[in-house]
mmCIF file of C-alpha atoms and ligand atoms in Angstrom:
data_model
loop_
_atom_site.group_PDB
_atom_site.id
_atom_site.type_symbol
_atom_site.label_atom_id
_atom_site.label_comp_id
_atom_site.label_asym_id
_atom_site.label_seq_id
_atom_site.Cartn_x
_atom_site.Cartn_y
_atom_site.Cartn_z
ATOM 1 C CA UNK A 2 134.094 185.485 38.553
ATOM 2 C CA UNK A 3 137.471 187.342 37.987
ATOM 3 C CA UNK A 4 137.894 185.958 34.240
ATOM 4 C CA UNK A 5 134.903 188.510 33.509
ATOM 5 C CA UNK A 6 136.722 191.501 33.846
ATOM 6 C CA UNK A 7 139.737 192.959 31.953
ATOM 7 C CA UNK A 8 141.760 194.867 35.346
ATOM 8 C CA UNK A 9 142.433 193.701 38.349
ATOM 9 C CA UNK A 10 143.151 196.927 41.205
ATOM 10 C CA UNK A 11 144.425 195.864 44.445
ATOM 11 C CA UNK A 12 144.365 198.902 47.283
ATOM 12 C CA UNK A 13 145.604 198.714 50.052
ATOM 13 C CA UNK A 14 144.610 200.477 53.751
ATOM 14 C CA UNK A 15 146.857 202.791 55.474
ATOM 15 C CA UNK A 16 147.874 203.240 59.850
ATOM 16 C CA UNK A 17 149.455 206.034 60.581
ATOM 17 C CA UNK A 18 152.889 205.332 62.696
ATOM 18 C CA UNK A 19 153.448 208.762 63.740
ATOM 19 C CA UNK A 20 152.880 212.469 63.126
ATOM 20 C CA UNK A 21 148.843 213.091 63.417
ATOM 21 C CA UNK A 22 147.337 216.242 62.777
ATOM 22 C CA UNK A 23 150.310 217.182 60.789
ATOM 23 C CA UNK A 24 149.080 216.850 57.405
ATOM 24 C CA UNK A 25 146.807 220.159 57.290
ATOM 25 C CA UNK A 26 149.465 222.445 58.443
ATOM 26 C CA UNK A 27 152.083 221.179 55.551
ATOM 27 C CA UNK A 28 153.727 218.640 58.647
ATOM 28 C CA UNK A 29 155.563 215.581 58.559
ATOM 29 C CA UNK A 30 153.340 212.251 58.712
ATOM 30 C CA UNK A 31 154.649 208.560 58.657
ATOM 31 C CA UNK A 32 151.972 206.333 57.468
ATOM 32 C CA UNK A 33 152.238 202.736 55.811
ATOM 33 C CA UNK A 34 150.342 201.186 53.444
ATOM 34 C CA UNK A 35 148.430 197.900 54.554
ATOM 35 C CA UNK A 36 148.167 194.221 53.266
ATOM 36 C CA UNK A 37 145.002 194.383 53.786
ATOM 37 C CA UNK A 38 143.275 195.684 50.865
ATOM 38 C CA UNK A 39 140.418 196.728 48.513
ATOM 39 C CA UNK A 40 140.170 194.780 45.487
ATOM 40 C CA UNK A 41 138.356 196.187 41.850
ATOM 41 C CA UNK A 42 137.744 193.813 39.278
ATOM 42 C CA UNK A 43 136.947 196.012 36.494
ATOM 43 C CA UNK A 44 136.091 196.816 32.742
ATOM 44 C CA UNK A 45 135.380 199.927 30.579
ATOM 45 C CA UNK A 46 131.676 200.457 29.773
ATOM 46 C CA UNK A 47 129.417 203.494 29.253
ATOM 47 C CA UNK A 48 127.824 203.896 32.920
ATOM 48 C CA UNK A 49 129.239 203.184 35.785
ATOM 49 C CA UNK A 50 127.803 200.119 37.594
ATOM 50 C CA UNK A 51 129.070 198.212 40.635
ATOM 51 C CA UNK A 52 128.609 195.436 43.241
ATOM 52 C CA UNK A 53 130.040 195.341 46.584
ATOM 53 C CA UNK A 54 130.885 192.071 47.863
ATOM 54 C CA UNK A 55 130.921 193.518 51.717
ATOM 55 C CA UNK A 56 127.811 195.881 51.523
ATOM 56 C CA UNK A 57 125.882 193.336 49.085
ATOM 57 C CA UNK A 58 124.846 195.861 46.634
ATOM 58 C CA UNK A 59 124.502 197.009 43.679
ATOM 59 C CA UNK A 60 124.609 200.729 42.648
ATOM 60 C CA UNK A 61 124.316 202.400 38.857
ATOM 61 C CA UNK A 62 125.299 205.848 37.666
ATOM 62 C CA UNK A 63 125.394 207.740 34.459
ATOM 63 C CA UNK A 64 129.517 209.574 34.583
ATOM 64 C CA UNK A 65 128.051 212.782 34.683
ATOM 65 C CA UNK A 66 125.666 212.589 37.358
ATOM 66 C CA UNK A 67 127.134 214.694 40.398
ATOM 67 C CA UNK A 68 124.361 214.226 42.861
ATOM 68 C CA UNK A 69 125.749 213.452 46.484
ATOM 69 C CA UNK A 70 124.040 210.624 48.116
ATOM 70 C CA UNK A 71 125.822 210.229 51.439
ATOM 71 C CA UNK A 72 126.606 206.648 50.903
ATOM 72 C CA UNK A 73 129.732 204.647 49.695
ATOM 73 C CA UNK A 74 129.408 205.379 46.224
ATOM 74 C CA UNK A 75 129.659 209.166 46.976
ATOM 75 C CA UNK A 76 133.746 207.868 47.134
ATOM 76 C CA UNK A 77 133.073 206.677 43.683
ATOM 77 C CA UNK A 78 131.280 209.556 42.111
ATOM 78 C CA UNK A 79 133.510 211.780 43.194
ATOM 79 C CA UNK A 80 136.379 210.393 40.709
ATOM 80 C CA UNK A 81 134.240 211.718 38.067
ATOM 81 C CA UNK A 82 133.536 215.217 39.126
ATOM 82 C CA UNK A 83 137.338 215.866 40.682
ATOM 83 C CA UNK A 84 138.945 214.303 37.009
ATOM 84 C CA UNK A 85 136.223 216.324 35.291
ATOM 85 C CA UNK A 86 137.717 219.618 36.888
ATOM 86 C CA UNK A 87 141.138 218.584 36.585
ATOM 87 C CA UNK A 88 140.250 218.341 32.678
ATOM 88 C CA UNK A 89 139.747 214.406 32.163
ATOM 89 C CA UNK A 90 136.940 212.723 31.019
ATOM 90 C CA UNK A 91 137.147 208.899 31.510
ATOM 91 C CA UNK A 92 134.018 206.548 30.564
ATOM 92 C CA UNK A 93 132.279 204.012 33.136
ATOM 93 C CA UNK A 94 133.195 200.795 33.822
ATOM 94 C CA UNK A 95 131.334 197.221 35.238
ATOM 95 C CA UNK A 96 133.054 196.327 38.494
ATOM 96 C CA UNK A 97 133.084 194.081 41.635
ATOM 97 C CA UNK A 98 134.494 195.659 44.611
ATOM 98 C CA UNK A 99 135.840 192.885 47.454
ATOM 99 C CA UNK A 100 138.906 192.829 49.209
ATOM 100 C CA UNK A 101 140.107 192.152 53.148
ATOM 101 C CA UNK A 102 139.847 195.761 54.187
ATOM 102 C CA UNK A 103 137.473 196.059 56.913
ATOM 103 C CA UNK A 104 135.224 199.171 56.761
ATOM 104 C CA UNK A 105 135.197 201.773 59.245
ATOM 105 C CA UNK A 106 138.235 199.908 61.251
ATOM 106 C CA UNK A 107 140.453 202.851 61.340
ATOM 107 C CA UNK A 108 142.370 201.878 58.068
ATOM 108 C CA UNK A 109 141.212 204.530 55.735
ATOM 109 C CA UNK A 110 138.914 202.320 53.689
ATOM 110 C CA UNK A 111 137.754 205.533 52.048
ATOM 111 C CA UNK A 112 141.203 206.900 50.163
ATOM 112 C CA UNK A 113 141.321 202.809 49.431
ATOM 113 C CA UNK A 114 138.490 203.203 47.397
ATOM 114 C CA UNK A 115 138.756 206.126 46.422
ATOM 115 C CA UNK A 116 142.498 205.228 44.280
ATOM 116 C CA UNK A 117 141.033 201.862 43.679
ATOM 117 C CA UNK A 118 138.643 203.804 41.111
ATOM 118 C CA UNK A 119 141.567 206.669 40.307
ATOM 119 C CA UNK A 120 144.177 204.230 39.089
ATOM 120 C CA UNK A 121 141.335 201.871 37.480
ATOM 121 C CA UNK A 122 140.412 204.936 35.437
ATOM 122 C CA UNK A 123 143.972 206.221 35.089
ATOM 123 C CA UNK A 124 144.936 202.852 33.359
ATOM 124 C CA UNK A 125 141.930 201.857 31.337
ATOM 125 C CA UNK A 126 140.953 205.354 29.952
ATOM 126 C CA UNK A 127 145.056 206.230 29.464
ATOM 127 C CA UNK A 128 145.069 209.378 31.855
ATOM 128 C CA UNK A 129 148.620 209.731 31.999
ATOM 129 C CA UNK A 130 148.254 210.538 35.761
ATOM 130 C CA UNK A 131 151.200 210.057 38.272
ATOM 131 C CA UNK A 132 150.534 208.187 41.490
ATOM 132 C CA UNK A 133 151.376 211.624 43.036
ATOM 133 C CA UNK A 134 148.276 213.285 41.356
ATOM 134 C CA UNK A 135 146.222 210.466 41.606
ATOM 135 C CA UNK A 136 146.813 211.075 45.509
ATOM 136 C CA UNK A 137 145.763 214.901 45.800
ATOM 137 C CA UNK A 138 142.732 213.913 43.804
ATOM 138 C CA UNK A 139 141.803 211.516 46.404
ATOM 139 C CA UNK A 140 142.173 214.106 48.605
ATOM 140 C CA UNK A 141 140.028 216.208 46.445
ATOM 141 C CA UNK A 142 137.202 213.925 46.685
ATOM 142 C CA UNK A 143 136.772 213.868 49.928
ATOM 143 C CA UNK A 144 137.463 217.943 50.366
ATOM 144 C CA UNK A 145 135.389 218.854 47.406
ATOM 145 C CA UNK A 146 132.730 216.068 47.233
ATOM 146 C CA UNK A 147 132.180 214.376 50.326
ATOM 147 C CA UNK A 148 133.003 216.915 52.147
ATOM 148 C CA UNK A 149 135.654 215.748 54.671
ATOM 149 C CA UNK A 150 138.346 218.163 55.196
ATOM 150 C CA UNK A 151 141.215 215.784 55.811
ATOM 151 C CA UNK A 152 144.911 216.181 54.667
ATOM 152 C CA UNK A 153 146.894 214.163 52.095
ATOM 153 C CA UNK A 154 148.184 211.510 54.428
ATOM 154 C CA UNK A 155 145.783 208.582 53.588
ATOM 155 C CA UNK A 156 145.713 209.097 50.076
ATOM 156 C CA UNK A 157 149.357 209.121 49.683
ATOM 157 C CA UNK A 158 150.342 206.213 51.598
ATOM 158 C CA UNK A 159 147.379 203.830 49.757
ATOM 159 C CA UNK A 160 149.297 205.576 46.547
ATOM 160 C CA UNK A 161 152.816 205.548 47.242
ATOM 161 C CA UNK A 162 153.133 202.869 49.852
ATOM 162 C CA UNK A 163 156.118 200.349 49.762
ATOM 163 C CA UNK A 164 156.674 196.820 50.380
ATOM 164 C CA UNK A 165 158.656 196.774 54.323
ATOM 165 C CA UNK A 166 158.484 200.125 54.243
ATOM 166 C CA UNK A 167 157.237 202.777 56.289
ATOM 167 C CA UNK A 168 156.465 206.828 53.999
ATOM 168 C CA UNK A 169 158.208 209.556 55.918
ATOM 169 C CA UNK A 170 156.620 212.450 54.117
ATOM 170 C CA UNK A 171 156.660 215.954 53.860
ATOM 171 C CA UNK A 172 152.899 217.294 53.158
ATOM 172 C CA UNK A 173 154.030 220.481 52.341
ATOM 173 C CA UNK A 174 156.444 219.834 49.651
ATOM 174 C CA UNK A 175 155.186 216.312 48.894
ATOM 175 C CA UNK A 176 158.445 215.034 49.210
ATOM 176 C CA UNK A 177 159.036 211.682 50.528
ATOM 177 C CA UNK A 178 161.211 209.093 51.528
ATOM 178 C CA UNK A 179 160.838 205.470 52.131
ATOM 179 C CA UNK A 180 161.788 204.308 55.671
ATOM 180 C CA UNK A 181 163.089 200.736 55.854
ATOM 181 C CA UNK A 182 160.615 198.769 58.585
ATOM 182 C CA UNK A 183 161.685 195.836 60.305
ATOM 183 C CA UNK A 184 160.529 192.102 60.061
ATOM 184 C CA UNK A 185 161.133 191.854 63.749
ATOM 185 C CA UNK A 186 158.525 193.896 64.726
ATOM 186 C CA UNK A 187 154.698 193.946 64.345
ATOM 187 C CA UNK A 188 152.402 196.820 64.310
ATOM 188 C CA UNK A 189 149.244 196.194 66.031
ATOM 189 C CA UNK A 190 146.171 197.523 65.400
ATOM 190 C CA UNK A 191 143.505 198.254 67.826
ATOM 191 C CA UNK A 192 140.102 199.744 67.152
ATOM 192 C CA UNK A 193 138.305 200.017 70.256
ATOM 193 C CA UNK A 194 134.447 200.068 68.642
ATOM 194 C CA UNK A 195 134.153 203.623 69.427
ATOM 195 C CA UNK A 196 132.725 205.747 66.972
ATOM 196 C CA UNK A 197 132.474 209.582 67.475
ATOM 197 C CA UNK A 198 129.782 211.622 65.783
ATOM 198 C CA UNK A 199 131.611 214.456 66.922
ATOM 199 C CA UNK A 200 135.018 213.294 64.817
ATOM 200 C CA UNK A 201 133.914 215.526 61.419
ATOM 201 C CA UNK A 202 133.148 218.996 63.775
ATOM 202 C CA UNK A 203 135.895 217.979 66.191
ATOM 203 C CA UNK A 204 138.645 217.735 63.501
ATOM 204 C CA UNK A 205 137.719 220.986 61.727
ATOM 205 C CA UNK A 206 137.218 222.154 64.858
ATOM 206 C CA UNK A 207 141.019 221.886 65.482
ATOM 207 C CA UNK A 208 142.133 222.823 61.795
ATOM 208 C CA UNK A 209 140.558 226.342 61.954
ATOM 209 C CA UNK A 210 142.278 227.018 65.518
ATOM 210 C CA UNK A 211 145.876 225.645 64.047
ATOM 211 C CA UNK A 212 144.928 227.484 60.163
ATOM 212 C CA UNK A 213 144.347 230.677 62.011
ATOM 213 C CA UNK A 214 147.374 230.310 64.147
ATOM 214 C CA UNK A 215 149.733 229.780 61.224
ATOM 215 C CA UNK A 216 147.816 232.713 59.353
ATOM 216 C CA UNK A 217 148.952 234.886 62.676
ATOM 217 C CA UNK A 218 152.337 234.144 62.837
ATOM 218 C CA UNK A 219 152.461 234.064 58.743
ATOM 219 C CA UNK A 220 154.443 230.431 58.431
ATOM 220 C CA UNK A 221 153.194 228.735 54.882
ATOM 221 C CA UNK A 222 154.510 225.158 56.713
ATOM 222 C CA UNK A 223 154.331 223.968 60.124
ATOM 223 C CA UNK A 224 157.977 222.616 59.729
ATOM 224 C CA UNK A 225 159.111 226.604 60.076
ATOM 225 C CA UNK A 226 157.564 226.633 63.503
ATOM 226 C CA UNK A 227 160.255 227.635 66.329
ATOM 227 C CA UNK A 228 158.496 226.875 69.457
ATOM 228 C CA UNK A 229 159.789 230.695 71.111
ATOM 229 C CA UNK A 230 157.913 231.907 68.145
ATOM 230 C CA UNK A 231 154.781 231.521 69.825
ATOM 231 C CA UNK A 232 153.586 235.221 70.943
ATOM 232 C CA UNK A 233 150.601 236.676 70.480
ATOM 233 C CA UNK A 234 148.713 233.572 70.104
ATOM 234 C CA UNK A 235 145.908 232.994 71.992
ATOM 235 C CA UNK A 236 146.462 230.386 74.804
ATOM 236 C CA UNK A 237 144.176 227.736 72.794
ATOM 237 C CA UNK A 238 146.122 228.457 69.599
ATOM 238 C CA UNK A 239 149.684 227.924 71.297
ATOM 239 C CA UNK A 240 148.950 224.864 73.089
ATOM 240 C CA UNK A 241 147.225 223.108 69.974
ATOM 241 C CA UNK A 242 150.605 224.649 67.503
ATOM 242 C CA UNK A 243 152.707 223.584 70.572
ATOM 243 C CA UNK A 244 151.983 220.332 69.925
ATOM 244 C CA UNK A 245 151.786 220.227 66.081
ATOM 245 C CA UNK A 246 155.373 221.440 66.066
ATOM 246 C CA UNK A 247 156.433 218.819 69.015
ATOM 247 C CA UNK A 248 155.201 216.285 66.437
ATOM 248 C CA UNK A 249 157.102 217.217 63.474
ATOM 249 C CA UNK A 250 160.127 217.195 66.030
ATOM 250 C CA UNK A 251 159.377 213.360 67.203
ATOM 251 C CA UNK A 252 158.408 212.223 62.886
ATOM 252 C CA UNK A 253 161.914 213.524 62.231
ATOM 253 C CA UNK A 254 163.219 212.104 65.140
ATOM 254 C CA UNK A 255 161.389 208.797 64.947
ATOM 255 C CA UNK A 256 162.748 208.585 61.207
ATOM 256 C CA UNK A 257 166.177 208.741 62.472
ATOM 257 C CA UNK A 258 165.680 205.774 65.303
ATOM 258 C CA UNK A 259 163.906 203.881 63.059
ATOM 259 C CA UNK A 260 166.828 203.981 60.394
ATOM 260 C CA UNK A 261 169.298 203.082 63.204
ATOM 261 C CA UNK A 262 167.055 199.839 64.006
ATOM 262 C CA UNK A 263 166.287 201.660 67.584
ATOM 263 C CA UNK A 264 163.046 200.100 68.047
ATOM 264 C CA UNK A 265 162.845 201.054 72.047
ATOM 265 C CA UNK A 266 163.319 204.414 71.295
ATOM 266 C CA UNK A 267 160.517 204.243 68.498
ATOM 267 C CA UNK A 268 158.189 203.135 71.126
ATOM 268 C CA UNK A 269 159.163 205.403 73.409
ATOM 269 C CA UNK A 270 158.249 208.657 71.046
ATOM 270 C CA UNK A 271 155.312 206.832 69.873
ATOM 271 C CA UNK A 272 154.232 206.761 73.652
ATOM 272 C CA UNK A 273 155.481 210.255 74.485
ATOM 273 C CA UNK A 274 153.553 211.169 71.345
ATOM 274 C CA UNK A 275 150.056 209.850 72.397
ATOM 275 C CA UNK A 276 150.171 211.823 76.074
ATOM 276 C CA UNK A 277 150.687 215.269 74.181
ATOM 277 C CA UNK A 278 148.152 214.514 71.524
ATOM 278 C CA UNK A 279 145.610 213.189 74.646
ATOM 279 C CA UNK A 280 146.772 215.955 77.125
ATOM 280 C CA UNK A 281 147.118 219.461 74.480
ATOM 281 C CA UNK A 282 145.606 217.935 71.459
ATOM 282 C CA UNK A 283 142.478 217.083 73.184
ATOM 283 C CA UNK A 284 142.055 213.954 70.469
ATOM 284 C CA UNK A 285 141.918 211.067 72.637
ATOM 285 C CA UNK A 286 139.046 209.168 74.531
ATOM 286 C CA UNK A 287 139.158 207.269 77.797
ATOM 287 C CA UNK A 288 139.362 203.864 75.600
ATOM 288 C CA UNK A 289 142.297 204.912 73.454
ATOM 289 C CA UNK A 290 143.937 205.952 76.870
ATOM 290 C CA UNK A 291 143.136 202.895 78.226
ATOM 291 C CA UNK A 292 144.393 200.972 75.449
ATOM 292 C CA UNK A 293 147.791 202.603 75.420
ATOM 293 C CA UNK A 294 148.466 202.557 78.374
ATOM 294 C CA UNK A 295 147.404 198.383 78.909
ATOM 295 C CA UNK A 296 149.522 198.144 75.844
ATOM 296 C CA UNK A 297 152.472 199.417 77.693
ATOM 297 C CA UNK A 298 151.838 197.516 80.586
ATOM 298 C CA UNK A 299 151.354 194.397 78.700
ATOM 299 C CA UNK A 300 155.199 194.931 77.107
ATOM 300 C CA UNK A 301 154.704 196.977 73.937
ATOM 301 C CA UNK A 302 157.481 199.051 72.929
ATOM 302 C CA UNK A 303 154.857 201.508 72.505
ATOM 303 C CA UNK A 304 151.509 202.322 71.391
ATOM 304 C CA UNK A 305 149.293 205.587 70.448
ATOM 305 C CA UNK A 306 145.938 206.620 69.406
ATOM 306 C CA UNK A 307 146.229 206.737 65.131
ATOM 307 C CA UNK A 308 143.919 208.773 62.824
ATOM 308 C CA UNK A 309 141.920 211.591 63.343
ATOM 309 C CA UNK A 310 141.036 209.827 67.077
ATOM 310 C CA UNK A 311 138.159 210.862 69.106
ATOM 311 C CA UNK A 312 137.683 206.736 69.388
ATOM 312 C CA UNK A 313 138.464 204.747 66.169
ATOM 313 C CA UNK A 314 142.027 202.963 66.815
ATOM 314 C CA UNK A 315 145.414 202.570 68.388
ATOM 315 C CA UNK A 316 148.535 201.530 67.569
ATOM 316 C CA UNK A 317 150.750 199.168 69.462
ATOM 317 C CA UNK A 318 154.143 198.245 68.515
ATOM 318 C CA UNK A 319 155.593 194.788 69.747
ATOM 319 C CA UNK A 320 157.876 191.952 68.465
ATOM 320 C CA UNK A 321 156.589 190.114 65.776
ATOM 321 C CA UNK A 322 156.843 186.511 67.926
ATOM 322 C CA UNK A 323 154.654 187.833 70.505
ATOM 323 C CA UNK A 324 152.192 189.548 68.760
ATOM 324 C CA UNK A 325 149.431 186.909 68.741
ATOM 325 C CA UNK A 326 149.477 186.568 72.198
ATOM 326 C CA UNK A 327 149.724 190.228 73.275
ATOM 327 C CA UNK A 328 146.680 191.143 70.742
ATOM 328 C CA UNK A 329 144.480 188.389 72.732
ATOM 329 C CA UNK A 330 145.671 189.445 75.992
ATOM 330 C CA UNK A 331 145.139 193.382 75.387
ATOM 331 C CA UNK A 332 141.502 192.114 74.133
ATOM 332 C CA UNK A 333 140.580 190.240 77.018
ATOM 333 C CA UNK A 334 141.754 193.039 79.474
ATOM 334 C CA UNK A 335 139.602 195.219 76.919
ATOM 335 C CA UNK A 336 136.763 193.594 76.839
ATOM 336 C CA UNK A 337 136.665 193.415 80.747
ATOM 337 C CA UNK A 338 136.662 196.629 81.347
ATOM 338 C CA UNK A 339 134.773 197.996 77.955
ATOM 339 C CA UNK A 340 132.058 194.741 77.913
ATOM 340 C CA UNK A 341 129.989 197.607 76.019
ATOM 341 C CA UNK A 342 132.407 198.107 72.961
ATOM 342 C CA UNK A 343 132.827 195.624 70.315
ATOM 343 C CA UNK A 344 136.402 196.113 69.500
ATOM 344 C CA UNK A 345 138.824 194.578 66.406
ATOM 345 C CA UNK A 346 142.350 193.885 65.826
ATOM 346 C CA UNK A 347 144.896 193.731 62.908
ATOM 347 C CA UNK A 348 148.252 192.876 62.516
ATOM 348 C CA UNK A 349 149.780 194.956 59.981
ATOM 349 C CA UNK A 350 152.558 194.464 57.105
ATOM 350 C CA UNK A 351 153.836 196.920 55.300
ATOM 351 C CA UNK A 352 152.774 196.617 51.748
ATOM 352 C CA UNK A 353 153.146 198.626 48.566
ATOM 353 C CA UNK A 354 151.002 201.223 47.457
ATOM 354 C CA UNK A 355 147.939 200.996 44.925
ATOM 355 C CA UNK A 356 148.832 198.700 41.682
ATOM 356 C CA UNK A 357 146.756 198.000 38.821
ATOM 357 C CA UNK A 358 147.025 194.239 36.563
ATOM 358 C CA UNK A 359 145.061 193.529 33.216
ATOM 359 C CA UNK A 360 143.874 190.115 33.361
HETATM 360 C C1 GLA B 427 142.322 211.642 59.362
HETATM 361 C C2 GLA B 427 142.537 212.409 58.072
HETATM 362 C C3 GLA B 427 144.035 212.568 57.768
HETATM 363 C C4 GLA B 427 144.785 213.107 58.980
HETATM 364 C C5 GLA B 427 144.428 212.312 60.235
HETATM 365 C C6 GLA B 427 145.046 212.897 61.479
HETATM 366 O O1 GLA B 427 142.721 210.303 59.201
HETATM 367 O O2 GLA B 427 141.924 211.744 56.990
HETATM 368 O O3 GLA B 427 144.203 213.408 56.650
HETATM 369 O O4 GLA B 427 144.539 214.474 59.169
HETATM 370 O O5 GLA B 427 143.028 212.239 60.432
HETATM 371 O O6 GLA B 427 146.426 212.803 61.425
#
């Protein structure tokens, strides 16, 4: 019953349009935030106690208990510790945790928590706390508590987000720039039911290779990457920078279409963009191939794998009138030939970022 509590968070998802793998290496990204959201219904109190509508549980801790306990409320614990070193101490709170965001689609239901609790906090305890901040200590949760070492993407589109807006930002400088996103067309997500165990070593896997690349070559930011730079790198190293600095080429260049209304050339990079992450990125799956490519077949202006990859989802872009019918007919041709996989689908409006409401 919402007339219990005193706030009212709503935090949204994000998909990432283009630019993956970027965001470690101080890249370009391009990430909106979702309509689909997490919802906190919340009020101060001493401990922390909460109830997840989705999960159906319950879970209690004191604000200074810092145990890890590999389980959803890890996302929540980890507010405390990363505000504790960043010199805030906010009390608990009694909350309800519900919302439309699926879990584990592909949408970054993690960073959704995760600034569901930071801007609760923020606003009941008076933290003073940017929406910038309150991103990079998302981030910080996950790099220093959970232990995921993921970039700033997620967290700063479920922060920042806008309303028919795409984020074109810089993860170096943390400058940013909203990109206007047409009514006409639908994004389409696709999460093909694989799940990777190998995702967490995979993706560090791949940050250490591009880290120690950029340490070689002594460029801060990926952006400063000139692709005759590339000598003296170990074979592995250049093909995996190669493409890290083809895909800050196609984010800018995507930008630019996208401001011009060029939605065929959009897809186009988007597609050109999954075949060098597949082929030199080595981030793709025979599913998310599959998907993109059916996708194309079936009339999308384009489509790519989105997230870390490895299995999770896809993207596909196609006009909004058609977009019921092409998600049910890229299903069925799914399910055919992937009976094994239990697959979901979204369609996607860009929404604003995290806000917060007293009741
Ligand atoms: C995951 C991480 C992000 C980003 C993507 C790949 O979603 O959480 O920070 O690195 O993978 O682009």
């Amino acid at each position: 019953m919402s007339d219990e509590y005193d706030y009212r968070v709503r935090s949204p998802g994000r998909v990432n349009l283009i630019g993956e793998h970027t965001d470690y290496t101080g890249g370009y990204v391009l990430p909106m935030a979702t309509d689909l959201h997490t919802q906190l219904e919340a009020t101060p109190d001493e401990d922390v106690t909460i109830h997840t509508t989705a999960l159906e549980e319950q879970r209690t801790f004191s604000t200074t208990d810092r145990e890890r306990e590999d389980s959803w409320i890890d996302y929540v614990k980890g507010c405390y510790t990363v505000l504790e070193d960043a010199g805030y101490q906010p009390g608990g709170f009694r909350g309800e945790l519900s919302g439309d965001l699926p879990i584990g689609s592909g949408l970054s239901s993690s960073a959704s928590l995760e600034l569901a609790v930071l801007a609760f906090l923020n606003d009941a305890y008076e933290l003073g706390l940017s929406r910038e901040r309150l991103a990079e200590l998302g981030q910080r949760v996950e790099n220093n508590f959970v232990g995921v070492s993921c970039g700033i993407m997620d967290q700063f589109a479920v922060a920042l987000g806008e309303k028919k807006h795409a984020l074109y930002l810089d993860t170096g400088t943390l400058e940013y720039e909203a990109v206007p996103f047409s009514d006409d067309v639908q994004v389409v997500v696709f999460h093909t039911g694989v799940e990777r165990e190998l995702v967490d070593s995979a993706y560090n896997q791949r940050r250490e290779t591009v880290e120690a690349a950029m340490n070689a070559l002594d460029v801060g930011s990926s952006v400063e990457l000139e692709a005759d730079d590339f000598d003296g790198l170990e074979p592995r190293q250049r093909q995996r920078l190669g493409y890290i600095a083809r895909e800050n080429d196609r984010v800018e260049r995507a930008v630019h279409v996208l401001e011009r209304g060029d939605v065929e050339a959009f897809g186009d990079l988007l597609v050109k963009a999954h075949y060098d992450i597949a082929e030199n990125y080595e981030a793709s799956c025979p599913e998310l191939d599959y998907v993109v490519e059916t996708a194309v077949k079936q009339g999308a202006y384009g489509a790519r794998l989105t997230g870390a990859g490895w299995g999770g989802a896809a993207i596909a872009l196609v006009d909004a009138s058609a977009a019921e019918s092409f998600t049910q007919s890229l299903r069925e041709a799914y399910e055919q030939r992937y009976p094994e996989h239990d697959p979901a689908t979204h369609l996607i409006t860009p929404s604003g970022g995290v806000s917060v409401t007293d009741l």
